[in-house]
Short mmCIF file of C-alpha atoms in Angstrom, two decimals:
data_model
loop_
_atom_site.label_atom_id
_atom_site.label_comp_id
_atom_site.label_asym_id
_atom_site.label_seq_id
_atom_site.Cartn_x
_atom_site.Cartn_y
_atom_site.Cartn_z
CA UNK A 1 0.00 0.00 0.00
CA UNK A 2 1.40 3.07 -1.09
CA UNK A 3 2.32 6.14 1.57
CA UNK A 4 -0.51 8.39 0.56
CA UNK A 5 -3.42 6.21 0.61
CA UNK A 6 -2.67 5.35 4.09
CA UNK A 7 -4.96 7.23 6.89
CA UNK A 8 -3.60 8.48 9.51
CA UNK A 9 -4.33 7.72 13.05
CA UNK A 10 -3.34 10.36 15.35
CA UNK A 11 -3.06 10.09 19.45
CA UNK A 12 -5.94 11.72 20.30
CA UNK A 13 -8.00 8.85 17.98
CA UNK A 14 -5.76 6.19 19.54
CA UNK A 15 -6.29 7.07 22.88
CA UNK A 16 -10.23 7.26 22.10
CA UNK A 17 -10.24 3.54 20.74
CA UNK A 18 -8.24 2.54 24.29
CA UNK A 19 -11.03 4.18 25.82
CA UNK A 20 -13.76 2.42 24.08
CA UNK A 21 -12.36 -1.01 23.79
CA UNK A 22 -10.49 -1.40 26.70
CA UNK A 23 -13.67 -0.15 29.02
CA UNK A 24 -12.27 2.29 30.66
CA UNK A 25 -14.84 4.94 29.80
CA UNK A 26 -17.82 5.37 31.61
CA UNK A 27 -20.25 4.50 29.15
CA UNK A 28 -18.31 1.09 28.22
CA UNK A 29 -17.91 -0.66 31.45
CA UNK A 30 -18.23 -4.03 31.71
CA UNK A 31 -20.90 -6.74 33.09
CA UNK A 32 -18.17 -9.11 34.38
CA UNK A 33 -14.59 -10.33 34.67
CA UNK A 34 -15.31 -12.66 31.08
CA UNK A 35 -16.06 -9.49 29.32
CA UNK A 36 -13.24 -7.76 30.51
CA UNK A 37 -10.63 -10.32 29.64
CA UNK A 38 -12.36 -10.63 26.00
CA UNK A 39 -11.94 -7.01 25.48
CA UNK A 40 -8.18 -6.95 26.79
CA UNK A 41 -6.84 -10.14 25.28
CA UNK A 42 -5.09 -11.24 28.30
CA UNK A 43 -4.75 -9.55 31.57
CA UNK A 44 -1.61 -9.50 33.54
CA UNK A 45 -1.34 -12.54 36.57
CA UNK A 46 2.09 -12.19 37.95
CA UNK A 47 1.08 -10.27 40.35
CA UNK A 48 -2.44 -11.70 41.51
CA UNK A 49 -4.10 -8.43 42.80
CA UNK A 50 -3.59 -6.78 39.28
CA UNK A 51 -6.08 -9.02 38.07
CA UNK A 52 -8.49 -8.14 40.16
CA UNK A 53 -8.17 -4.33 40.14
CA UNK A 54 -7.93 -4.60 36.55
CA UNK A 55 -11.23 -5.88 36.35
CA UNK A 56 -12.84 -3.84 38.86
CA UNK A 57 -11.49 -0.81 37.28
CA UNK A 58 -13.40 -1.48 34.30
CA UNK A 59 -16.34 -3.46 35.67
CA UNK A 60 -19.34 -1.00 36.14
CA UNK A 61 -20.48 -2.67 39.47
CA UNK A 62 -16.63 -2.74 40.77
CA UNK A 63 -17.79 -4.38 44.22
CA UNK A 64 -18.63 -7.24 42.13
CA UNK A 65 -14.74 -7.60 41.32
CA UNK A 66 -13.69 -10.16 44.20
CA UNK A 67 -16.53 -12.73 44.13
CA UNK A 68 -16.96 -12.56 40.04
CA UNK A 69 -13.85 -13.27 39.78
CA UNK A 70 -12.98 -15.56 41.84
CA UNK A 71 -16.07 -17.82 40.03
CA UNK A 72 -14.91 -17.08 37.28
CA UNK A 73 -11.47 -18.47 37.87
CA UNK A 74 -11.98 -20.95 40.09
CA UNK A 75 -15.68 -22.10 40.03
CA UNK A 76 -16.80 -22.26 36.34
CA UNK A 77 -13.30 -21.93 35.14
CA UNK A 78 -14.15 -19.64 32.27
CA UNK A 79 -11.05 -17.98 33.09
CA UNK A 80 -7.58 -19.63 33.75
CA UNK A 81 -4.27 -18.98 34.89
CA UNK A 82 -1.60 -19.33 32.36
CA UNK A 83 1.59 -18.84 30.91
CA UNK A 84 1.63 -16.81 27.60
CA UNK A 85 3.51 -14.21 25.67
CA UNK A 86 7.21 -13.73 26.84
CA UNK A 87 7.53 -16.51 29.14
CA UNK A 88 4.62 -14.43 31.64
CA UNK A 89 1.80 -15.59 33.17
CA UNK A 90 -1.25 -13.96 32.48
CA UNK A 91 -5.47 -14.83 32.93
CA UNK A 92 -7.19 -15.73 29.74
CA UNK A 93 -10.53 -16.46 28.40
CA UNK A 94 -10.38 -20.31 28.93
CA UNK A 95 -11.40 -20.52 25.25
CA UNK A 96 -8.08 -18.75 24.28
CA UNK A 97 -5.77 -21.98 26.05
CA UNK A 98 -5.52 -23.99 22.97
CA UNK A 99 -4.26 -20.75 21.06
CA UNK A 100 -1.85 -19.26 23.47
CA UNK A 101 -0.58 -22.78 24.20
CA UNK A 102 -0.14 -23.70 19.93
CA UNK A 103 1.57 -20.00 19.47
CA UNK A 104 3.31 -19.31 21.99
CA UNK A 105 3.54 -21.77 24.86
CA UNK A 106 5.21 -24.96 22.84
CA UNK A 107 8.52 -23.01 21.62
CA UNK A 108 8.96 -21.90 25.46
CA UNK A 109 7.89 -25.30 27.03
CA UNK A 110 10.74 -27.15 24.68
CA UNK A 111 13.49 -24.65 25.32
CA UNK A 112 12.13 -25.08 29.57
CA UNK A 113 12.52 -28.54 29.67
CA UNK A 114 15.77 -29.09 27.83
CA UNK A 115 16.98 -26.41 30.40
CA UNK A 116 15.45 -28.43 33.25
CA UNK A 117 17.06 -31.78 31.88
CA UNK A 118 20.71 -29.96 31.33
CA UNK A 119 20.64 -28.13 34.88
CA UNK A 120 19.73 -31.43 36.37
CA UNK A 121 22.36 -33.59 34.53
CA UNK A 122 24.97 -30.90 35.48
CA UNK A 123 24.72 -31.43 38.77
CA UNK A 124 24.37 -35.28 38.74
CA UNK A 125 20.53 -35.39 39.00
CA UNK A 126 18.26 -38.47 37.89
CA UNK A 127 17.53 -38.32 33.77
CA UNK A 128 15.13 -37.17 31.63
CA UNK A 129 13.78 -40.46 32.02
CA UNK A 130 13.59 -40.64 35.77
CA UNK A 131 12.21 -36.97 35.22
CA UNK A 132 9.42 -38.71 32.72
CA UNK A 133 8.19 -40.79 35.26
CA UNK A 134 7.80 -38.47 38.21
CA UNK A 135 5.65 -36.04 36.17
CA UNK A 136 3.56 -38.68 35.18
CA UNK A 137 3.02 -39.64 38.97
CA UNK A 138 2.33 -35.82 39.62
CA UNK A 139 -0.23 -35.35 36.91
CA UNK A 140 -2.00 -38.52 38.60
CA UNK A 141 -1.81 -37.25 41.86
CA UNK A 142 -3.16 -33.73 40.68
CA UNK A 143 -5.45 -35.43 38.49
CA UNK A 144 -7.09 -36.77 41.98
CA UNK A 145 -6.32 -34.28 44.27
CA UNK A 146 -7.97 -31.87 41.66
CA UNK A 147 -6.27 -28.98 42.83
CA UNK A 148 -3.29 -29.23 45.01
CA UNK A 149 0.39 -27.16 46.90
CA UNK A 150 3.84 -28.58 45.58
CA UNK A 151 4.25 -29.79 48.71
CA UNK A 152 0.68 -31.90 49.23
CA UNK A 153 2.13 -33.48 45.72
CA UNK A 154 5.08 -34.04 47.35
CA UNK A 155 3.30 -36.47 49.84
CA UNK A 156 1.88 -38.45 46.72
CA UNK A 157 5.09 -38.47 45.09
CA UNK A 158 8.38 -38.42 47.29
CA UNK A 159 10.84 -37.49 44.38
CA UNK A 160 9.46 -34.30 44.11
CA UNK A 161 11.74 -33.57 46.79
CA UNK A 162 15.02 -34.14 45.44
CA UNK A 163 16.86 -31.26 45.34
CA UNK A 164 19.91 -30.48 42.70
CA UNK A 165 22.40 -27.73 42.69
CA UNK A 166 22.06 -24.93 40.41
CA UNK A 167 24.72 -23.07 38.52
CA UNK A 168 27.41 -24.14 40.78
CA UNK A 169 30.91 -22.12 41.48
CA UNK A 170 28.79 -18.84 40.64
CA UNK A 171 27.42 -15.91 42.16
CA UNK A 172 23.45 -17.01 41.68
CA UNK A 173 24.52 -20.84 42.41
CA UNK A 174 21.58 -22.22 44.85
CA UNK A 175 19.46 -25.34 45.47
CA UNK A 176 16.48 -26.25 43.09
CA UNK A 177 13.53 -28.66 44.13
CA UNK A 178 12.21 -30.93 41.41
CA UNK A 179 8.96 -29.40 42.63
CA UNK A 180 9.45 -25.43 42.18
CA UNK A 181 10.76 -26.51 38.39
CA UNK A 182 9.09 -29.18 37.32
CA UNK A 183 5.49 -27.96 38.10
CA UNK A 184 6.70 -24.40 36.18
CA UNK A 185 7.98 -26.56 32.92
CA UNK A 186 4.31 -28.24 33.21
CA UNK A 187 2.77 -24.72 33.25
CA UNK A 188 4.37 -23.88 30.18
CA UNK A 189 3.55 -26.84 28.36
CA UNK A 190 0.01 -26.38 29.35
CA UNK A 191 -0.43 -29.17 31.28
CA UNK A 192 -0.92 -27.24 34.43
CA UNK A 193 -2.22 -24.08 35.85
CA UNK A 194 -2.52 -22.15 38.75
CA UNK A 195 -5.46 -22.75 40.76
CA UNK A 196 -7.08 -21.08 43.94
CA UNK A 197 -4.57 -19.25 46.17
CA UNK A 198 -3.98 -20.37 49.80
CA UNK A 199 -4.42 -17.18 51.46
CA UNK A 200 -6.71 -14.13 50.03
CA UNK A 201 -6.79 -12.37 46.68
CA UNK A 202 -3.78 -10.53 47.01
CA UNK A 203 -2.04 -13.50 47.84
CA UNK A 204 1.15 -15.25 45.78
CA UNK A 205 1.17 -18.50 46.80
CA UNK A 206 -1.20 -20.70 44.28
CA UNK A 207 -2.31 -24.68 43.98
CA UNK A 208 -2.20 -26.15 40.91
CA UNK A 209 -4.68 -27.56 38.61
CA UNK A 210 -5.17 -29.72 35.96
CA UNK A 211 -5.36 -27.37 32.76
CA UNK A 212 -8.69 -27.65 31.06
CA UNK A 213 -8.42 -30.14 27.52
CA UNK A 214 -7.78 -28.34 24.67
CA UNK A 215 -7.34 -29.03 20.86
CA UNK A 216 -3.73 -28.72 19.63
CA UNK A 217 -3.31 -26.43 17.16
CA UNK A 218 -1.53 -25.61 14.01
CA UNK A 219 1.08 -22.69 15.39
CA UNK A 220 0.75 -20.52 12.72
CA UNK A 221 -2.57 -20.48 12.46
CA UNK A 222 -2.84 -20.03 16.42
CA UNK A 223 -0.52 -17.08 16.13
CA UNK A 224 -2.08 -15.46 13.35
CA UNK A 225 -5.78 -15.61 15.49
CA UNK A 226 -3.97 -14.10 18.83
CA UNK A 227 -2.80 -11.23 16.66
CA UNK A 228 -5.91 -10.49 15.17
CA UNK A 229 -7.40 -10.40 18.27
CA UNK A 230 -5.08 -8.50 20.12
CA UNK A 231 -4.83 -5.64 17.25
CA UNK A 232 -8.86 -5.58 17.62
CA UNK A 233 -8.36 -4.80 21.00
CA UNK A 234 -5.18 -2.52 21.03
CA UNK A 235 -4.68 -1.44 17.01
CA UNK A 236 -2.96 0.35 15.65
CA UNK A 237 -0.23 -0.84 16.89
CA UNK A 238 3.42 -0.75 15.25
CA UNK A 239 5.48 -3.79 14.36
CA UNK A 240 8.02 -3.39 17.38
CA UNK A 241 4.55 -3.52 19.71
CA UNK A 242 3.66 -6.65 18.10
CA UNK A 243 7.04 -8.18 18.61
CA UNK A 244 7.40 -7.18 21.66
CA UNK A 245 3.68 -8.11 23.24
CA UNK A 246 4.11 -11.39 21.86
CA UNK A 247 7.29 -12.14 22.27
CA UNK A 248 7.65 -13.68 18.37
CA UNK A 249 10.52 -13.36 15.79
CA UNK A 250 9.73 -10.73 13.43
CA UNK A 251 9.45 -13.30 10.62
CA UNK A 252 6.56 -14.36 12.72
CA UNK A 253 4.94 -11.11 13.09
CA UNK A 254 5.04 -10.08 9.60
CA UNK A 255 3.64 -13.91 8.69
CA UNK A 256 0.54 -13.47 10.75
CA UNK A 257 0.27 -9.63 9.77
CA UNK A 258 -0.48 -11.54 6.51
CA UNK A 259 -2.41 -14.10 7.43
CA UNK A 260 -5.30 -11.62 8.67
CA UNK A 261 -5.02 -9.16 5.98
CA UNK A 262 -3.66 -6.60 8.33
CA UNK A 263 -3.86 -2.85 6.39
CA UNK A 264 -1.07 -0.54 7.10
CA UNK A 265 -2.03 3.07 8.49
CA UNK A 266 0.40 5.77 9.86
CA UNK A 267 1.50 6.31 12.76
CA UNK A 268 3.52 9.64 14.75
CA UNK A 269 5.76 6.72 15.31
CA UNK A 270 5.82 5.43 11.43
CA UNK A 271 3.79 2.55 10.19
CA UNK A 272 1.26 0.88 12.18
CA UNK A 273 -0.85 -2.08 11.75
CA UNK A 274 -4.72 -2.82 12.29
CA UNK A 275 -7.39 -5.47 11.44
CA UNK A 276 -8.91 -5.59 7.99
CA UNK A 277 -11.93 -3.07 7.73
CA UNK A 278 -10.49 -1.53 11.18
CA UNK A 279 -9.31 1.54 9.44
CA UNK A 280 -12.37 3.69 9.59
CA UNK A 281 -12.17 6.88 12.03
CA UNK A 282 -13.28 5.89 15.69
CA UNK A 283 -15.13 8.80 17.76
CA UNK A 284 -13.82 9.22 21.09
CA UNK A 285 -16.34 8.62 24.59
CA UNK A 286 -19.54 10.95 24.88
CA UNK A 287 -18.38 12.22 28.54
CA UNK A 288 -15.00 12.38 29.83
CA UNK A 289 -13.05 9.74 31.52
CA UNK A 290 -10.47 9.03 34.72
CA UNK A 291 -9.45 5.67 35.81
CA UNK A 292 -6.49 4.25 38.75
CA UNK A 293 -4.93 1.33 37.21
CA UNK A 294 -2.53 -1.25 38.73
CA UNK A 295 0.97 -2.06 38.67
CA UNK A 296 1.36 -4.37 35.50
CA UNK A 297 -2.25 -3.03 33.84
CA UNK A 298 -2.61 -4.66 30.91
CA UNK A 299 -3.34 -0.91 29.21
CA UNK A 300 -0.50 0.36 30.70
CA UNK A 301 1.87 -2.57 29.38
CA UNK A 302 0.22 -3.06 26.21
CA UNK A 303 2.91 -1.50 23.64
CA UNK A 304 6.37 -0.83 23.72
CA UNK A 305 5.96 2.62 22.23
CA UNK A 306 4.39 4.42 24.66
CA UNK A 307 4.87 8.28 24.19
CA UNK A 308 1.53 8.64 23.05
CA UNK A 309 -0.33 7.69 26.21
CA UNK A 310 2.42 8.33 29.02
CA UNK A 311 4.89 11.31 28.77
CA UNK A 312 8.23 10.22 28.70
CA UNK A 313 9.03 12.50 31.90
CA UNK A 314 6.62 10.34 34.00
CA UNK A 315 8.60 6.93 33.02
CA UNK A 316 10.82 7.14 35.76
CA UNK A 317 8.17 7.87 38.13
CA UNK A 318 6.48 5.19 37.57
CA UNK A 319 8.17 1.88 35.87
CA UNK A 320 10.95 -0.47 37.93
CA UNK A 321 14.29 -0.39 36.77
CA UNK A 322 13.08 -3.99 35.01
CA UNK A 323 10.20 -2.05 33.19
CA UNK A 324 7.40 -2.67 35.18
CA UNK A 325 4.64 -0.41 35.02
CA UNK A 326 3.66 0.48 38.73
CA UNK A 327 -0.56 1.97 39.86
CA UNK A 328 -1.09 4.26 37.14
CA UNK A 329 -3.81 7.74 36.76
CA UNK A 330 -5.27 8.37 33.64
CA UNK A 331 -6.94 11.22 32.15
CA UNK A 332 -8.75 11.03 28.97
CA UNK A 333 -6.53 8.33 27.48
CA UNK A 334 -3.26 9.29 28.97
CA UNK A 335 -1.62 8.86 32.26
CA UNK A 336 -0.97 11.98 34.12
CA UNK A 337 0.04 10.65 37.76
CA UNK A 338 0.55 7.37 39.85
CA UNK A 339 -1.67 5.91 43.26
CA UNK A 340 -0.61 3.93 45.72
CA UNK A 341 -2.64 2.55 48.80
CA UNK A 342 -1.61 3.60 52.56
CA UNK A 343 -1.74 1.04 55.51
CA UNK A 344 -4.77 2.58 57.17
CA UNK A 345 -6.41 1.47 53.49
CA UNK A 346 -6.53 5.14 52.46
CA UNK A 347 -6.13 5.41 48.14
CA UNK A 348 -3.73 8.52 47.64
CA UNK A 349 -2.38 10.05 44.31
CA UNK A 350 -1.14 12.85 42.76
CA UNK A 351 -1.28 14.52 39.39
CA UNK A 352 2.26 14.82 38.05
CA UNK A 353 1.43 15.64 34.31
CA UNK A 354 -0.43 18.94 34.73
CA UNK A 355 -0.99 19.58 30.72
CA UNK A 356 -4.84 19.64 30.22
CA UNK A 357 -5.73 18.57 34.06
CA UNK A 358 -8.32 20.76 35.05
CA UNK A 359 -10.50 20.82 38.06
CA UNK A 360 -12.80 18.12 36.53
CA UNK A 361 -10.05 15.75 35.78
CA UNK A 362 -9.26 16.56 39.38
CA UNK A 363 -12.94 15.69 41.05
CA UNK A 364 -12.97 12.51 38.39
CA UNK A 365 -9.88 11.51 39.37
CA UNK A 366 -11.56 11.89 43.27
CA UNK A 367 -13.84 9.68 42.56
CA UNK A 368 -12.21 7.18 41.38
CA UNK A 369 -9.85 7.04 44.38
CA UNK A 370 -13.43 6.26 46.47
CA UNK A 371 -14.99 3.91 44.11
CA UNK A 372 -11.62 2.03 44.56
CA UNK A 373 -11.67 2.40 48.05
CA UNK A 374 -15.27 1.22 48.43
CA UNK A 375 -14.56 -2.25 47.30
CA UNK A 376 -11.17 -2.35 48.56
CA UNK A 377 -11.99 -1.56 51.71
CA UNK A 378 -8.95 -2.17 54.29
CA UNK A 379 -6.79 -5.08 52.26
CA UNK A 380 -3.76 -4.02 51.71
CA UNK A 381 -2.53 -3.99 48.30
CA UNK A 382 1.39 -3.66 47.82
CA UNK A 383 2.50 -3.85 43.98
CA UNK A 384 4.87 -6.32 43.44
CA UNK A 385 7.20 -4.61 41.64
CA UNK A 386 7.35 -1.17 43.75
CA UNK A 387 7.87 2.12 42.06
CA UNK A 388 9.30 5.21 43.55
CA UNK A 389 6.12 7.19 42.76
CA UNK A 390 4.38 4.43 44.71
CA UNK A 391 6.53 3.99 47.76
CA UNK A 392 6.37 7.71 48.15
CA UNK A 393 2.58 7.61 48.25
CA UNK A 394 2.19 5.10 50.59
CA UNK A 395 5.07 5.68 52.95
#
């Protein structure tokens, strides 16, 4: 397609389809946590509480966040906790499994286990046979159990306990369990996935599960259906967003760009990418719009090229020196501050990108603070990946 007969998209229309599609505007809010991961793709589940405040910032009954949720993930198991793009886990519609696991999950699970085996036969482990049989046991044991800690497995099979050394003679060398690896190879490769947690929703620590059957399909037909779904969601996008959010070589990228018929459109940043017949101008929400989103949003982290929604000034603010996006304020389809969560339960922020942020953002931005606290209540939510914007909040 030649230069001049693409359209260009500026920010202001890009940050009006994040709006619309994403449900952050008023008007768009969702019914439930199933809608919400539809419209996003994926949502973010290293850190479990994202999840959660993910949902109930775009949920227009938030107090219905916690026990939707949880049903959802743990009751009618519509959505599931997996591994995905980049090695990271995330929540998915459970109807999305067989396609994250056939474009994504099978190149990591191979290059996982033939790590596993190597580490193990380094340091004078059992084999890859031995190996073979113990996760055969464990997938029994889970299998009855039907949800279950690494270390209530351990009781049904003993060799989970072995322990090997890891990366001897150097300055990370330590002590692996068959457990803590094993069950994370089996993640990967689908066969397993994070089940209730032991404690409450903020909590880390996770059973496991059986992962819900799914076809096997062909990869590059799985990847070119994640794309087109997650450039529905979040195009236009560029081709460095799509490498990056996936995680895929670029030869990769461009062959599922193909696949869907992607059309090209421009970009500030250059050439950008969105679904067949997505092209057409999109008019931004009827009434203005604030949100507070998490640490590890799935907005927030959605491209690598970011200066359109968040000010370069504000990056090191709010992202980890690993990139890590910490509680985020938005404005109208940008982010203008961070929020953090005292231990008396309080929700503070502050406004740090002034430009446009009137009084109403102000009182929007107010409310949002309360409709967060409302649910919230007194549970104390601490990022995972802490931010100096949000240890200075909360301090």
């Amino acid at each position: 397609m030649g230069e001049s007969k693409r359209r260009h998209i500026d920010a202001a229309e890009r940050r009006a389809r994040l709006a619309l599609r994403h449900r952050l505007a008023g008007g768009v809010r969702a019914g439930s946590p199933e809608e919400v991961a539809g419209s996003l793709v994926a949502l973010h589940g290293t850190d479990p509480a994202t999840v959660y405040l993910a949902v109930a910032a775009r949920l227009a009954e938030p107090a219905k966040a916690l026990p939707e949720t949880e049903r959802a993930l743990y009751e009618d198991r519509t959505l599931v906790r997996m591994h995905g793009m980049r090695h990271t886990v995330f929540v998915f519609p459970t109807e999305l499994t067989a396609v994250v696991h056939a474009s994504t999950g099978l190149t990591v699970a191979a290059r996982e286990r033939a790590k596993l085996v190597k580490d193990m036969a380094v340091a004078g482990a059992p084999d890859a046979a031995w190996l073979t049989e113990v996760e055969a046991s464990t997938l029994a044991a889970l299998a009855r159990r039907g949800q279950a800690t690494a270390s209530e497995l351990a009781v049904d099979e003993p060799r989970l306990r072995e322990q090997f050394a890891y990366a001897a003679g150097k300055s990370y060398e330590g002590v692996h369990t068959v457990s803590s690896r094993l069950l994370r190879v089996l993640g990967v490769e689908g066969k397993v996935v994070r089940g209730r947690p032991l404690g409450s929703w903020t909590s880390t620590q996770f059973r496991w599960a059986v992962a819900p059957p799914h076809p096997e399909l062909d990869p590059a037909a799985a990847q070119a259906e994640l794309l087109e779904r997650w450039l529905g969601a979040c195009g236009p996008a560029t081709e460095a967003d799509l490498k990056w959010w996936t995680g895929w070589r670029v030869t990769e990228v461009r062959r599922a760009l193909a696949a869907i018929g992607a059309r090209e459109v421009s970009l500030d940043e250059g050439t950008g990418y969105v679904t067949a017949g997505d092209a057409a101008p999109v008019r931004p929400p009827e009434e203005p719009w604030a949100a507070l989103l998490p640490g590890l949003d799935p907005t927030a982290m959605g491209w690598q090229q970011r200066d359109w929604y968040l000010a370069p000034a504000l990056r090191p603010l709010l992202f980890d020196r690993s990139g890590n996006v910490g509680p985020t304020v938005w404005w109208n389809g940008r982010v203008v501050g961070g929020w953090a969560q005292r231990p008396d339960g309080e929700i503070v922020w502050r406004i740090t990108e002034r430009d446009g942020v009137g009084a109403e953002a102000v009182a929007a931005v107010a409310a949002e603070a309360e409709r967060l606290r409302g649910w919230a209540g007194t549970t104390r939510i601490t990022p995972r990946f802490r931010t100096p914007l949000e240890k200075e909040l909360s301090a």
